[in-house]
Tab-separated table of C-alpha atoms in Angstrom:
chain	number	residue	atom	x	y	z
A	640	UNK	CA	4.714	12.790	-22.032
A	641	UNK	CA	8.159	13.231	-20.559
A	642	UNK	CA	9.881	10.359	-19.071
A	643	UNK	CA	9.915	11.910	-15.433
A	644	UNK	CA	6.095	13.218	-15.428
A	645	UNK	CA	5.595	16.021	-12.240
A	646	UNK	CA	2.405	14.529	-11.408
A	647	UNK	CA	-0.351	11.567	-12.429
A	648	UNK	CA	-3.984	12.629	-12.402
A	649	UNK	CA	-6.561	9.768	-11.923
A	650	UNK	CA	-10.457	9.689	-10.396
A	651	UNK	CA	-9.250	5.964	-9.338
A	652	UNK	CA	-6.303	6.212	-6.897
A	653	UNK	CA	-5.323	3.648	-3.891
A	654	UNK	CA	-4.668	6.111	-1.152
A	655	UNK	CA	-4.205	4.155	1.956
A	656	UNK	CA	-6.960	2.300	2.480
A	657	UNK	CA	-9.186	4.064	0.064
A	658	UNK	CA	-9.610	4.808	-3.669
A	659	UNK	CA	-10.711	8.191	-4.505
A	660	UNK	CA	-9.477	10.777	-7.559
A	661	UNK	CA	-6.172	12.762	-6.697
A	662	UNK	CA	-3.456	14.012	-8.454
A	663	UNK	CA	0.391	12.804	-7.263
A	664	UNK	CA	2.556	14.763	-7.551
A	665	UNK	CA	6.331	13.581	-7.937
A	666	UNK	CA	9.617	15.430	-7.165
A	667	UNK	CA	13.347	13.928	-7.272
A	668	UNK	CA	11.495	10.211	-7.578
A	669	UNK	CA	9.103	10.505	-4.163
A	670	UNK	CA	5.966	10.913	-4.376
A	671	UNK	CA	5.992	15.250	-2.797
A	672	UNK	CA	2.260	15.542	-2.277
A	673	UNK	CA	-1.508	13.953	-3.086
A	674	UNK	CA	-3.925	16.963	-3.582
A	675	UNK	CA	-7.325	16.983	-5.279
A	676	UNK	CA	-7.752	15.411	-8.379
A	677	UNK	CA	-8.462	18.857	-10.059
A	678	UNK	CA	-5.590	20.596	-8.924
A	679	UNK	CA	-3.693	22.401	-11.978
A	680	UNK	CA	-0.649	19.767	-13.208
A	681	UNK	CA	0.702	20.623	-15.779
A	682	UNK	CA	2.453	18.194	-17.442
A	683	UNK	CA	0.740	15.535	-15.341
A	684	UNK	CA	0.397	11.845	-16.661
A	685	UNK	CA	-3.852	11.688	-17.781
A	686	UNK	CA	-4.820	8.301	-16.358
A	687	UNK	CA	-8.220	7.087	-17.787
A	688	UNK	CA	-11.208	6.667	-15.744
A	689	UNK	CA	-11.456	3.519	-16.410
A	690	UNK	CA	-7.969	2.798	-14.728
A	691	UNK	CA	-6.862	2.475	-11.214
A	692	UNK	CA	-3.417	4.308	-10.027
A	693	UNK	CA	-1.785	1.798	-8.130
A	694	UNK	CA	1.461	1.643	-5.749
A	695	UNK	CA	4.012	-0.447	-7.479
A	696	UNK	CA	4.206	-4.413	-7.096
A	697	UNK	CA	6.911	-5.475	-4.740
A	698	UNK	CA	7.836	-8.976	-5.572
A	699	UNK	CA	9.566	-10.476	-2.688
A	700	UNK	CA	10.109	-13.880	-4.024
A	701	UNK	CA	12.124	-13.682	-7.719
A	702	UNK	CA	15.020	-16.224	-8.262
A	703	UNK	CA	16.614	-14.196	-11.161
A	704	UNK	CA	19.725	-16.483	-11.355
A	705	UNK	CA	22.497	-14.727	-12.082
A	706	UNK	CA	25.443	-14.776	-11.980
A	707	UNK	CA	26.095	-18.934	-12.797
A	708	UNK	CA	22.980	-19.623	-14.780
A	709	UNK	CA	22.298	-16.527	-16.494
A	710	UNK	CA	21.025	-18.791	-19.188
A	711	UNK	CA	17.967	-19.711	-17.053
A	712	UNK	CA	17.667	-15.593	-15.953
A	713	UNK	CA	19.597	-12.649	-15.781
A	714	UNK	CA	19.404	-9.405	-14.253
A	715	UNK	CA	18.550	-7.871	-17.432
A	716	UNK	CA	15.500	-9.885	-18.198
A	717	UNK	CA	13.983	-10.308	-15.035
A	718	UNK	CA	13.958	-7.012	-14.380
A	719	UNK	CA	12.495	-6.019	-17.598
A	720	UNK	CA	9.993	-8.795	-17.557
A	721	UNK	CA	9.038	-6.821	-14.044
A	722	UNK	CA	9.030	-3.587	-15.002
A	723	UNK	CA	6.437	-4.423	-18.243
A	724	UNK	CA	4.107	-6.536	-15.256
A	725	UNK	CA	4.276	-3.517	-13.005
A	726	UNK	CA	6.446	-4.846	-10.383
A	727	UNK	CA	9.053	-1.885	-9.766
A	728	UNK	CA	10.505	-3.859	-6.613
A	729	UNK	CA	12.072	-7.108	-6.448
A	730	UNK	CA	13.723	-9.162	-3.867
A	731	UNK	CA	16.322	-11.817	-5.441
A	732	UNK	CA	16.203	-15.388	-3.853
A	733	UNK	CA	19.850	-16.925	-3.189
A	734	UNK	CA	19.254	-19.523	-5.038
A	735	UNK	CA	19.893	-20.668	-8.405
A	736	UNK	CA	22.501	-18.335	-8.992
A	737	UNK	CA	26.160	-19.981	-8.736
A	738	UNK	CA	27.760	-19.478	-6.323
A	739	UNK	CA	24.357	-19.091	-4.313
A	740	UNK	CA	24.203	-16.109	-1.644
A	741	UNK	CA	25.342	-18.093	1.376
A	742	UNK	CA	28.378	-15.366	2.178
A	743	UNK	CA	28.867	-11.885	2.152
A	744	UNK	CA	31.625	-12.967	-0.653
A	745	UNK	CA	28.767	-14.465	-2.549
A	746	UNK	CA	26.261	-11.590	-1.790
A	747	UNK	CA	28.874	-8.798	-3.426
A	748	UNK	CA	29.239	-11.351	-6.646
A	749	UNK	CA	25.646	-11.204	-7.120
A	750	UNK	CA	25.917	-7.103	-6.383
A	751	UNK	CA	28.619	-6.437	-8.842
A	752	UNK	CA	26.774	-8.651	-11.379
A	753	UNK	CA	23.665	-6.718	-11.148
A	754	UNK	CA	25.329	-3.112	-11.561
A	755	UNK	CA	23.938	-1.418	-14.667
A	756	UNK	CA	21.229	-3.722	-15.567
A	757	UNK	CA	18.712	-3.391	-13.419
A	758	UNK	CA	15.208	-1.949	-14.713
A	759	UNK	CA	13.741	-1.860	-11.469
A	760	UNK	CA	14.674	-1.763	-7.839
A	761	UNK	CA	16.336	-5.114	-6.437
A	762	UNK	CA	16.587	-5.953	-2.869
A	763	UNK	CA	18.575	-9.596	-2.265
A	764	UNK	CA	17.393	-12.621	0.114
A	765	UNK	CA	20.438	-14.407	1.809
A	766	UNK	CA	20.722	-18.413	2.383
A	767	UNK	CA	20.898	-20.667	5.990
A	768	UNK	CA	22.327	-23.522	4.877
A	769	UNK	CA	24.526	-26.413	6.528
A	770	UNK	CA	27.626	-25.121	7.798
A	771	UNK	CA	26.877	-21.389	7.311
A	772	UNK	CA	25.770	-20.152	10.556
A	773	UNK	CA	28.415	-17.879	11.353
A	774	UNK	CA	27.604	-16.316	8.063
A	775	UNK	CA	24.069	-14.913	8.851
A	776	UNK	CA	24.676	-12.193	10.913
A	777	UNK	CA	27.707	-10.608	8.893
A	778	UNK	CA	24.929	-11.131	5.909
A	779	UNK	CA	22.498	-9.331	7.915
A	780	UNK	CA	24.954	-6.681	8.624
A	781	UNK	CA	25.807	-6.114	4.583
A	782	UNK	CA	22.467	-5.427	4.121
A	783	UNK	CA	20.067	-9.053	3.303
A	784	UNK	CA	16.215	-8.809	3.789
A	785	UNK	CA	16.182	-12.631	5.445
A	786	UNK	CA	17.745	-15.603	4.969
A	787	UNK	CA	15.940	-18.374	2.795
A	788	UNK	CA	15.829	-22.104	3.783
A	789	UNK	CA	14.603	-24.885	2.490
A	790	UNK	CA	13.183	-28.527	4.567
A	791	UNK	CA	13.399	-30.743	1.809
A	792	UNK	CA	16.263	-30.742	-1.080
A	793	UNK	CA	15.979	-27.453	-2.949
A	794	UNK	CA	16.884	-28.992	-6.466
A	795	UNK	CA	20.524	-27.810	-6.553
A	796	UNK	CA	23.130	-29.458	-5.151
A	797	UNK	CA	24.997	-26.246	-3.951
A	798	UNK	CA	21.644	-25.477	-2.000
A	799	UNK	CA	20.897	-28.074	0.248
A	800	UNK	CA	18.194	-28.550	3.238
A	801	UNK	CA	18.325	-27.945	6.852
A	802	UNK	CA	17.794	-30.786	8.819
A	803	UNK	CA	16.001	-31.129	12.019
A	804	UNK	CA	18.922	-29.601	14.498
A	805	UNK	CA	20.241	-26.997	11.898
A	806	UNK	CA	17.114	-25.294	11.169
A	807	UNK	CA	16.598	-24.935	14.906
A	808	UNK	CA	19.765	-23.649	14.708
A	809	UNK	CA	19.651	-21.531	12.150
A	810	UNK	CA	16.662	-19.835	13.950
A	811	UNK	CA	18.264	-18.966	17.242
A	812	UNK	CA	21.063	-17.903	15.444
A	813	UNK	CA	18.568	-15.262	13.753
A	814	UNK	CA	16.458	-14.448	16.516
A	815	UNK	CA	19.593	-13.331	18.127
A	816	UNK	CA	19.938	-10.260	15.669
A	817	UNK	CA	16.263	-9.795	15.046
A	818	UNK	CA	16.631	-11.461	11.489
A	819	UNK	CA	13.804	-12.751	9.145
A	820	UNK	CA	14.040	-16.520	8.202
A	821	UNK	CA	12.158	-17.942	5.143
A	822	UNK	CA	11.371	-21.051	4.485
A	823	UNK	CA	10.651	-23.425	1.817
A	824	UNK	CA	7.826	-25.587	3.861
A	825	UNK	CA	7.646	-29.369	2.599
A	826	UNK	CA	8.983	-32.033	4.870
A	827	UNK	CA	11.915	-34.405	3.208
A	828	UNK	CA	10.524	-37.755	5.258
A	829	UNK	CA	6.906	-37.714	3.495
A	830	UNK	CA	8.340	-36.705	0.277
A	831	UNK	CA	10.817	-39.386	0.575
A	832	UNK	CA	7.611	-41.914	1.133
A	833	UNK	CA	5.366	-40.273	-1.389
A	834	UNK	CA	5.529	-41.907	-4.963
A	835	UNK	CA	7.011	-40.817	-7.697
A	836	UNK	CA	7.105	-42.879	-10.656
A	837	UNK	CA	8.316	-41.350	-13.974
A	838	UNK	CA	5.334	-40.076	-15.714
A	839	UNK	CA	3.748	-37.610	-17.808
A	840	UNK	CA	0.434	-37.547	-15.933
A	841	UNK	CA	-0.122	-34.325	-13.731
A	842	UNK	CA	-2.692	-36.405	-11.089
A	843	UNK	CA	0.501	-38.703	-10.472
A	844	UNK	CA	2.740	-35.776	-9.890
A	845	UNK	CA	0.566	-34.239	-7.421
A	846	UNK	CA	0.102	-37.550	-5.497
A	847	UNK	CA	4.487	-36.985	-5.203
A	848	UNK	CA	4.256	-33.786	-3.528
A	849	UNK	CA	1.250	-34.522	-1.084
A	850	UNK	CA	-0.569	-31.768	1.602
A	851	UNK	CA	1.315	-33.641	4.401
A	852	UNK	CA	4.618	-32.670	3.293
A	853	UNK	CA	3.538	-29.020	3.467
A	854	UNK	CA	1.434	-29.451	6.591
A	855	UNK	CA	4.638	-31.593	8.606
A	856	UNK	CA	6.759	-29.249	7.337
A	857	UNK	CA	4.670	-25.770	8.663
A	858	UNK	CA	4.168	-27.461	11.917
A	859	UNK	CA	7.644	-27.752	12.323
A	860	UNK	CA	8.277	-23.787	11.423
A	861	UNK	CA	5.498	-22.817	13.743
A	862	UNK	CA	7.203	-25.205	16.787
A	863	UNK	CA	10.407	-23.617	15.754
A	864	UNK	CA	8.905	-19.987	15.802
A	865	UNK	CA	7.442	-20.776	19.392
A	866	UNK	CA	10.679	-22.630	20.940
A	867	UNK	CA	12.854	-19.692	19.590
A	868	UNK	CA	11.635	-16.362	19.240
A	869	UNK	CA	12.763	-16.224	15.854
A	870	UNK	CA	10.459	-14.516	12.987
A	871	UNK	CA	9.127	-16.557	10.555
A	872	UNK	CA	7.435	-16.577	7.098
A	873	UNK	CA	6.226	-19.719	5.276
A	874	UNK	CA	7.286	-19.555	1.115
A	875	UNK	CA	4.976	-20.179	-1.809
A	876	UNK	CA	1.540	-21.898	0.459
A	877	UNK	CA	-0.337	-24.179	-2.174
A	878	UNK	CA	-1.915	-26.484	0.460
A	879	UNK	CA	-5.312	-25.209	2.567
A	880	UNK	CA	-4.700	-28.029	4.433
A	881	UNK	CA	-2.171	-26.017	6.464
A	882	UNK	CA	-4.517	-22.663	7.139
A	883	UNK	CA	-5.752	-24.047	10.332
A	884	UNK	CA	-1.569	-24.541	11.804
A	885	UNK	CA	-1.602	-21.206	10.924
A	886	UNK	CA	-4.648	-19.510	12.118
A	887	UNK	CA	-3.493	-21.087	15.477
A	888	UNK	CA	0.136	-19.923	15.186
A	889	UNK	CA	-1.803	-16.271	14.275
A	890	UNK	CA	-3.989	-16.698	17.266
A	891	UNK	CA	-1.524	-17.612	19.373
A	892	UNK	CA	0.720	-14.227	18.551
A	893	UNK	CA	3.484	-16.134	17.310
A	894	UNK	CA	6.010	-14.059	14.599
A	895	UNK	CA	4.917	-16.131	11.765
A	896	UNK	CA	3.377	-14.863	8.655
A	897	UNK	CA	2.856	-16.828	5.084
A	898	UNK	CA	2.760	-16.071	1.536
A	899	UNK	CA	0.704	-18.049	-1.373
A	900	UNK	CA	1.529	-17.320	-5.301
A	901	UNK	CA	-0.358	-16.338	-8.205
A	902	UNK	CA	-0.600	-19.851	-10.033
A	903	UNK	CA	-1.903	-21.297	-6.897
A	904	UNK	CA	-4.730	-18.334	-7.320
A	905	UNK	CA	-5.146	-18.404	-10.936
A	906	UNK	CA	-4.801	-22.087	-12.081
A	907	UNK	CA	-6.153	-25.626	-10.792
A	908	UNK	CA	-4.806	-29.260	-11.468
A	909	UNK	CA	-8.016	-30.316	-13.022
A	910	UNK	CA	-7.355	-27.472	-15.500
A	911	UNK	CA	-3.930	-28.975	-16.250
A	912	UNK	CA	-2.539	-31.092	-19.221
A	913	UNK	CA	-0.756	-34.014	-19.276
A	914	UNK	CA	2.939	-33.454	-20.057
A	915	UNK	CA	2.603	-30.100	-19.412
A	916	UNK	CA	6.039	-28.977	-17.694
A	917	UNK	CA	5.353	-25.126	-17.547
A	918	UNK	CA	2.802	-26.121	-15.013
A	919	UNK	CA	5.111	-28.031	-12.982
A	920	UNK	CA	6.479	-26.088	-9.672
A	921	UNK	CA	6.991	-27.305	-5.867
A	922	UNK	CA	4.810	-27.254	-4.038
A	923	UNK	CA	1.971	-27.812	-7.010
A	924	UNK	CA	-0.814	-26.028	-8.142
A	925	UNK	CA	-3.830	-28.494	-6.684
A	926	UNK	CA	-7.700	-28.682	-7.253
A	927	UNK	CA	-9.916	-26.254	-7.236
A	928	UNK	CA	-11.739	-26.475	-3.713
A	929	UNK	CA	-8.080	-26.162	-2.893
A	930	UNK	CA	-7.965	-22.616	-4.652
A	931	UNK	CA	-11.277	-21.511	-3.264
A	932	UNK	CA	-9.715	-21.622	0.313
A	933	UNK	CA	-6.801	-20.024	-0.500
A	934	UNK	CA	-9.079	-17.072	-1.638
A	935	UNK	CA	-11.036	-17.382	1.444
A	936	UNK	CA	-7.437	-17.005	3.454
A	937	UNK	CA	-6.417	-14.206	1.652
A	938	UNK	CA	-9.734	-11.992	2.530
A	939	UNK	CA	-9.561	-13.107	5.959
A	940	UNK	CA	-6.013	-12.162	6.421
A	941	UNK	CA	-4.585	-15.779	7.486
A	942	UNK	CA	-2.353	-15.232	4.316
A	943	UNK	CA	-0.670	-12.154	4.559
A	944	UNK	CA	0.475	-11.622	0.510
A	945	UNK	CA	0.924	-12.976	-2.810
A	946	UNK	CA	4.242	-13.333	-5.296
A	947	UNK	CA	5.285	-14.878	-8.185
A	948	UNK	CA	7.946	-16.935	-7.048
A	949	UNK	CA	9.266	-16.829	-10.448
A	950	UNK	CA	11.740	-19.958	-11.211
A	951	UNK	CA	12.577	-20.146	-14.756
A	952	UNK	CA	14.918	-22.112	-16.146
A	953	UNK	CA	15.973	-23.119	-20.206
A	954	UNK	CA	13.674	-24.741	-22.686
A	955	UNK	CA	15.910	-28.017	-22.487
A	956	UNK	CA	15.828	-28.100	-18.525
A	957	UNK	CA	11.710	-27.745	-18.246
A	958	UNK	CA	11.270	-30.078	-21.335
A	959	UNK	CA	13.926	-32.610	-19.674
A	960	UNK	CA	12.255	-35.893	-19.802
A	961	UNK	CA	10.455	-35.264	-22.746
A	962	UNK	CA	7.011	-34.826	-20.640
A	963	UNK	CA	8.175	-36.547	-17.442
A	964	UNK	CA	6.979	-34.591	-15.143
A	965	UNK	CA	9.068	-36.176	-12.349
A	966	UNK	CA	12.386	-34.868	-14.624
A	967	UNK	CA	11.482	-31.755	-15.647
A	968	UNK	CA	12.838	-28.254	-13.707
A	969	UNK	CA	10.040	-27.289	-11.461
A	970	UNK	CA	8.888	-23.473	-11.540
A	971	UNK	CA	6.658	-21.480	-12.930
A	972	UNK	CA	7.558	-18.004	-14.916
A	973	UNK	CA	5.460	-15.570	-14.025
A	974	UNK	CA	6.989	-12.320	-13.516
A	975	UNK	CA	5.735	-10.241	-15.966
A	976	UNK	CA	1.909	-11.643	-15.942
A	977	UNK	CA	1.248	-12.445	-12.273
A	978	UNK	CA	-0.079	-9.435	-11.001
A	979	UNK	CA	-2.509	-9.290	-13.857
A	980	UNK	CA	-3.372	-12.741	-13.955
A	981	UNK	CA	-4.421	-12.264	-10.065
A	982	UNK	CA	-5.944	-9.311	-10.695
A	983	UNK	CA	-7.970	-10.766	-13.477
A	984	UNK	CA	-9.362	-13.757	-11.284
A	985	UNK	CA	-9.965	-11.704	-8.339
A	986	UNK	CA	-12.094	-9.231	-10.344
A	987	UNK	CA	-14.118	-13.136	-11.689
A	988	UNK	CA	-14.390	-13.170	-7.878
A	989	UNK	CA	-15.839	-9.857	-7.036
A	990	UNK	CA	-12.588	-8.370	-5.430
A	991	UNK	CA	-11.236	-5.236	-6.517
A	992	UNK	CA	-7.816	-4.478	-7.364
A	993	UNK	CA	-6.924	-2.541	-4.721
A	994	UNK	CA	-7.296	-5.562	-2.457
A	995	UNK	CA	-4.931	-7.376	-5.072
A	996	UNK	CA	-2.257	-4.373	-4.369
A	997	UNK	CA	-2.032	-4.193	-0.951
A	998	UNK	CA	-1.562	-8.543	-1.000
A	999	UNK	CA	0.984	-7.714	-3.638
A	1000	UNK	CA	2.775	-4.371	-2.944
A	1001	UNK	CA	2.170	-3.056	0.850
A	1002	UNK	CA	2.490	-6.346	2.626
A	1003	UNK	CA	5.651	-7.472	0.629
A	1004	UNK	CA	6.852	-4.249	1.524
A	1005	UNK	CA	6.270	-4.437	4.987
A	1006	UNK	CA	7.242	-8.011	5.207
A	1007	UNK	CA	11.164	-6.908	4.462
A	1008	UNK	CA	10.657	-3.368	5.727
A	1009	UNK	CA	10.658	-1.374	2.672
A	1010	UNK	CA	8.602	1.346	4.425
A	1011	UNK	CA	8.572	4.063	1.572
A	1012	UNK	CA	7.360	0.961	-1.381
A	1013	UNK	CA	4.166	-0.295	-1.934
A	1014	UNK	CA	2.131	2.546	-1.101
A	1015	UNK	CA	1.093	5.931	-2.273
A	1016	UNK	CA	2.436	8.217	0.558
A	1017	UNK	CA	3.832	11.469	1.004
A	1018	UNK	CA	7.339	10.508	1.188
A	1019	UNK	CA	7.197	7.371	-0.524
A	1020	UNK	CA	8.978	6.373	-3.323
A	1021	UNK	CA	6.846	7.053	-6.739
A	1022	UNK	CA	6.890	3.632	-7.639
A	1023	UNK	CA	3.224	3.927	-9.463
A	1024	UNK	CA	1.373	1.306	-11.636
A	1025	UNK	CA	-1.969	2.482	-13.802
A	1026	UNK	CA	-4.055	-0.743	-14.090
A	1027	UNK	CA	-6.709	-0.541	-16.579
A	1028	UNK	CA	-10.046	-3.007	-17.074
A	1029	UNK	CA	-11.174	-1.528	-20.361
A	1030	UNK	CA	-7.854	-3.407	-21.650
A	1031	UNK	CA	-6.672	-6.578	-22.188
A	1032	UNK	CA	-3.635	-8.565	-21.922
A	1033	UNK	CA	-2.964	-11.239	-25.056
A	1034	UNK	CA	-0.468	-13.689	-23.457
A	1035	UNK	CA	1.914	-14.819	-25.604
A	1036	UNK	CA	5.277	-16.766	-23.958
A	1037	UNK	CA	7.539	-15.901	-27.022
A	1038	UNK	CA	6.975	-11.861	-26.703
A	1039	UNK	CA	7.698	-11.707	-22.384
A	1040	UNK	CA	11.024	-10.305	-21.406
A	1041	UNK	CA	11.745	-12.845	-19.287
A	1042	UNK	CA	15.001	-14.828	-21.132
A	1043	UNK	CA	12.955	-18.014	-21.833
A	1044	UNK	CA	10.122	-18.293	-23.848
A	1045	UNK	CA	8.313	-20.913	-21.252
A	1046	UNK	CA	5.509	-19.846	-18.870
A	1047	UNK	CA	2.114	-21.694	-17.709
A	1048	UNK	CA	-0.059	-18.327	-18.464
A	1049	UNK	CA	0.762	-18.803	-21.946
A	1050	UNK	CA	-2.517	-17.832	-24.061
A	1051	UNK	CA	-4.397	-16.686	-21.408
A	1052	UNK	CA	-6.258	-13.695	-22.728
A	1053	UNK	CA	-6.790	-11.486	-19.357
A	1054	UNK	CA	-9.104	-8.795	-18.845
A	1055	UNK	CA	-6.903	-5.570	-17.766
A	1056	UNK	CA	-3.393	-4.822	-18.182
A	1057	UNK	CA	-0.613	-2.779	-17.010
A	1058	UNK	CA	-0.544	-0.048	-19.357
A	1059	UNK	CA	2.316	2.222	-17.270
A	1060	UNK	CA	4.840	1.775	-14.573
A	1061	UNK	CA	6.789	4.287	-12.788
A	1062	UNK	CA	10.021	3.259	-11.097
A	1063	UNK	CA	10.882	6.300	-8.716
A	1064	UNK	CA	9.370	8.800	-10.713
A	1065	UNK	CA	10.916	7.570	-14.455
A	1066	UNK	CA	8.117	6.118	-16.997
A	1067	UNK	CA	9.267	2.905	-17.519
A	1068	UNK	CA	9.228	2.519	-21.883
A	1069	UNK	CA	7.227	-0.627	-22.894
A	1070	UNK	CA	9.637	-0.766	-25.414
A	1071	UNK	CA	13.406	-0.863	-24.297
A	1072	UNK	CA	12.853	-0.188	-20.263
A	1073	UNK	CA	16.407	1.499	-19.001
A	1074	UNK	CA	18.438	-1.362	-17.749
A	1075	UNK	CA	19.830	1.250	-15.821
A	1076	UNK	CA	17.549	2.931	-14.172
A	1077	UNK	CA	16.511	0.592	-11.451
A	1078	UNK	CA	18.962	0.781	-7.475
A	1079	UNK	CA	20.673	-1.889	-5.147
A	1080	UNK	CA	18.546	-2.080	-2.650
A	1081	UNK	CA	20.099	-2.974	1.178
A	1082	UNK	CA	17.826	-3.679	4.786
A	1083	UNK	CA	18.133	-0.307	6.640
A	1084	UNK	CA	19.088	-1.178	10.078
């Protein structure tokens, strides 16, 4: 098989909103028509019938880290780690990288640092934080999907929260170009009251991150999406305690939508060790009831999609505190197994994997307007993913491409498993994927 294939024949292929057999076929990396699955090709990629031909995951929620702490992630890495999971679009978060992405002088570090090592395609998130209004539009203008923010301290010192009267801010200031904000939903005032005694217990970390910081906080973004016009989208939902703020805000026609992750879907806290950092992420991974409504939200549409929110970060840093759990970095690497991980529990659950794509590749798409990702579309890009249940996926930390050999999926043994990715029409190599291959990716206006 070449590494540009004209076409991919499968009987399993997630064609809007149905699967049926086709063959794609691919010219100059689009995706140039979908005819009948026994249409001559040839040449054409053979995908088993046991496989599904997916369009490829866009991940709109990757803190890749570079440039600053390219220790913790680089460009390189990530990417690859992405490209092996099936993820052929990424959106970078402005945060940890140093200096974060908080200027358009910050945004064209992070641009010059990512030319020629990019496996995949890599859109960039900018930052609202305090001081930097007059930056968001000229970010908006150089091409930013959004602007992230956070309501509580973000971990870094160089990213720090909004309070009350800058996030307001920061929203009209949005609104008034038609802008995106994101926001990283737990409130700093029951946080601040919550305890958080050093220990290596998960149970006592939960009880430091409670539902009511996530609930106080949403409230607030839905108020501020009502009082301002401005769109909204609520980061990485663990708590089903906040559904019902946002069924209303949904009923209500307000611009806000929400994402969950893929740990919240896959893992619960009574399944989780003591002194178990790789676990550890903000907001946590809770109980299991928890989990089942998440699921629920996700098939009713009250949660629009699902990411990894990958946040990884050295050995040293998540093992700081030697099992403290109130010391260690918080964030869970995911990257490369998320998508399969999901798609393993929501087959347990009777969903099939095309559901899992559209939560993970159409709707992330759409969220930052990426109209010719996540779907198989005349016109699209070929950005194409064959998923395959008669294989498995052996998770082993030490053998992902992400830089650090830490992640919470670590000897999971999932049913199904990414066995090719397309990026634009290129077969990706599960050996050495082209850290070259993958494009800068900028908001059209």
């Amino acid at each position: 098989m070449t590494a540009s294939p004209t076409a991919v024949r499968a009987r399993r292929v997630l064609v809007g909103d149905a699967v049926r057999p086709a063959t794609v076929r691919i010219a100059d990396g689009r995706i140039s028509a979908i005819d009948p699955h026994d249409s001559p090709a040839d040449g054409a990629l053979e995908v088993p019938d046991t496989a599904t031909l997916l369009p490829g995951v866009v991940d709109t929620h990757v803190h890749v880290n570079e440039p600053g702490r390219t220790h913790w992630e680089g460009f390189a890495t990530a990417t690859r780690a992405a490209a092996l999971g099936g993820v052929t679009t990424l959106v970078d978060m402005p945060l940890n990288s140093l200096p974060p992405t908080t200027t358009v002088g910050h945004l064209r570090r992070k641009q010059e640092a990512a030319r020629g090592q990019l496996a995949v395609d890599v859109g960039f998130w900018g930052g609202a934080v305090p001081g930097n209004a007059g930056e968001l539009e000229p970010l908006w203008d150089a091409g930013v999907f959004g602007f992230k923010c956070f309501l509580s301290p973000s971990g870094v010192d160089e990213f720090p929260p909004l309070d009350g009267a800058g996030f307001t801010r920061a929203l009209r200031t949005v609104a008034g170009f038609g802008g995106l904000v994101i926001v990283h939903a737990e409130d700093a005032a029951v946080l601040a009251s919550a305890p958080a005694r050093p220990s290596r217990a998960y149970a006592d970390f939960l009880l430091s991150r409670p539902d009511d910081a996530e609930t106080a906080a949403i409230q607030q973004v839905v108020d501020g999406a009502r009082e301002t016009g401005a769109r909204v989208h609520v980061l990485h939902l663990s708590s089903a305690r906040a559904l019902p703020l946002l069924q209303a805000a949904r009923d209500e026609g307000l611009p806000v939508t929400v994402e969950t992750c893929h740990h919240y879907l896959t893992f619960t806290a009574e399944q989780i060790p003591d002194a178990a950092p790789q676990f550890k992420c903000c907001p946590p991974i809770r109980d299991a009831g928890n989990r089942d409504e998440l699921w629920s939200a996700l098939r009713a549409g009250v949660v629009d999609c699902v990411v990894s929110d990958h946040s990884p970060a050295t050995a040293e840093e998540k093992n700081r505190g030697d099992g403290d759990l109130q010391q260690a970095w918080g964030g869970v690497s995911g990257l490369q197994v998320g998508f399969t991980a999901l798609a393993a529990e929501a087959a347990r659950r009777g969903i099939d994997v095309a559901d899992v794509s559209r939560w993970t590749s159409q709707n992330t798409a759409d969220l930052v307007g990426l109209s010719r990702k996540g779907r198989i579309a005349v016109g699209a890009d070929a950005d194409l993913v064959v998923h395959d249940t008669a294989a498995a996926t052996v998770v082993d930390a030490a053998r992902l491409a992400h830089r650090n050999p830490v992640s919470a999926y670590d000897g999971l043994t999932l049913p199904g498993r990414v066995t090719h990715t397309l990026v634009r029409g290129r077969l990706v190599d599960p050996d050495l994927p082209d850290p070259g291959w993958g494009t800068q990716l900028e908001r059209s206006a």
